[in-house]
Amino acid sequence: MTRPYAEFPSRPVPPVTSETREWWEHTRDRTLTVQQCKRCDHAQFYPRVLCVSCASHDLDLVKVRGTGSVYSFTIVFRSPARDRFVPPYVVALVRLTEGPVLLTNIVTAESEDVSCDLPVTLVWDQLPDGRHLPLFTPDSTAG
């Protein structure tokens, strides 16, 4: 399988857990979802067994737009595994328009062009098992 992002030629496949199974199934259709609490309306990411705001177990997965902005980031110059992660690459916290924050990568941008508050939009990286990993790229339509 040819990887579309040169920074990640053989990315490890993330595990599926009972809490994340449904979320990962949505990624097969390239649908980004976050959990939303039915009791207090809090939106959160990553999937958990309870709401981090009110401790309710009554959670749904809701579709989100896949837009947001860089909240924080770092540029990795010394890779822990050069065969899997080719430096330099950007690891970022992206705050979605809907509020939750995702730990992800910024791709298709020069690392020195990434900055906090940079508008970004969702792109997908296909995993060997048919799931997709949400990544982000600078939003050329913003601003």
XYZ file of C-alpha atoms in Angstrom:
143
model
C 0.000 0.000 0.000
C 1.436 3.371 -1.001
C 1.229 5.971 1.726
C 0.001 9.422 0.602
C 1.983 11.295 3.254
C 5.748 10.896 2.917
C 6.239 11.758 6.596
C 4.567 8.476 7.585
C 5.620 5.668 5.200
C 4.628 2.810 7.550
C 2.607 4.289 10.383
C 1.742 1.813 13.157
C -1.906 0.749 13.124
C -3.742 2.102 16.198
C -5.492 -0.496 18.369
C -9.270 -0.810 18.589
C -10.801 -0.987 22.069
C -14.371 -1.488 23.238
C -14.612 2.278 23.819
C -13.241 3.211 20.375
C -14.695 0.452 18.172
C -17.747 2.449 16.969
C -15.629 5.570 16.411
C -13.162 3.622 14.266
C -16.026 2.098 12.252
C -17.143 5.630 11.300
C -13.632 6.343 9.967
C -14.048 3.568 7.398
C -16.527 5.948 5.706
C -14.269 8.942 6.392
C -16.707 10.350 8.908
C -15.209 12.247 11.842
C -17.228 11.989 15.030
C -16.891 13.103 18.641
C -18.803 11.979 21.679
C -21.622 14.187 22.918
C -23.279 13.756 26.290
C -27.062 13.464 26.194
C -27.341 14.818 29.746
C -25.148 17.957 29.688
C -24.431 18.357 25.925
C -20.645 18.315 26.492
C -18.639 17.274 23.395
C -15.433 15.304 23.937
C -12.740 13.458 22.090
C -11.376 10.667 22.415
C -14.203 8.180 23.055
C -14.609 7.254 26.726
C -17.073 5.290 28.817
C -18.358 8.421 30.563
C -18.731 12.158 30.102
C -15.748 14.011 31.553
C -18.041 16.908 32.440
C -20.913 15.216 34.345
C -19.903 11.520 34.555
C -22.979 10.363 32.608
C -22.712 7.154 30.615
C -25.357 8.369 28.149
C -23.129 9.340 25.201
C -23.656 9.473 21.445
C -21.212 9.847 18.587
C -22.046 12.925 16.520
C -20.611 13.959 13.168
C -18.394 17.070 13.115
C -17.296 19.273 10.216
C -13.602 18.502 10.304
C -12.485 22.110 10.583
C -10.651 23.831 13.390
C -7.421 25.547 14.314
C -4.029 24.597 15.684
C -4.123 24.983 19.461
C -0.518 23.886 20.033
C 2.138 22.008 18.067
C 5.688 20.771 17.945
C 7.970 19.967 15.057
C 9.735 16.636 15.449
C 13.258 16.652 14.044
C 14.529 13.448 15.716
C 12.192 10.598 14.959
C 11.858 7.678 17.364
C 11.592 5.388 14.310
C 12.833 6.896 11.037
C 11.353 4.022 8.983
C 7.858 4.944 10.255
C 8.059 8.692 10.913
C 10.285 10.724 8.590
C 11.347 14.046 10.143
C 10.576 16.808 10.177
C 6.889 16.260 10.921
C 4.308 18.185 12.908
C 2.435 16.808 15.916
C -0.412 19.113 16.872
C -3.379 19.644 19.111
C -6.229 20.786 16.871
C -9.277 22.410 18.430
C -12.275 21.469 16.319
C -14.857 24.123 15.478
C -17.228 22.167 17.735
C -14.826 22.436 20.699
C -13.021 19.127 21.356
C -9.261 18.893 20.879
C -7.565 16.114 18.866
C -3.945 15.019 18.975
C -3.011 14.650 15.309
C -0.535 15.557 12.589
C -0.460 18.531 10.252
C 0.412 17.371 6.734
C 0.947 18.904 3.276
C 2.485 22.004 4.808
C 6.032 23.086 5.384
C 6.647 22.583 9.092
C 7.896 26.162 9.493
C 4.549 27.455 8.134
C 2.533 25.882 10.969
C 1.542 28.235 13.778
C -0.915 28.421 16.636
C -4.396 29.523 15.513
C -3.686 28.333 11.943
C -7.032 27.307 10.387
C -6.971 23.644 9.366
C -9.236 21.171 7.646
C -9.543 17.400 7.823
C -7.803 14.963 5.473
C -7.744 11.194 5.840
C -4.859 8.726 5.866
C -5.990 5.191 4.972
C -4.746 2.439 7.247
C -4.025 -1.078 5.904
C -7.159 -2.512 7.584
C -9.571 -0.086 5.871
C -9.900 2.378 8.734
C -8.785 5.965 8.234
C -6.765 8.223 10.499
C -7.837 11.875 10.751
C -5.033 14.288 9.911
C -5.206 17.996 9.184
C -3.865 20.375 6.572
C -3.881 24.176 6.407
C -7.281 25.456 5.272
C -6.657 27.363 2.031
C -10.209 28.782 2.084
C -9.848 30.472 5.490
C -8.967 34.058 6.014
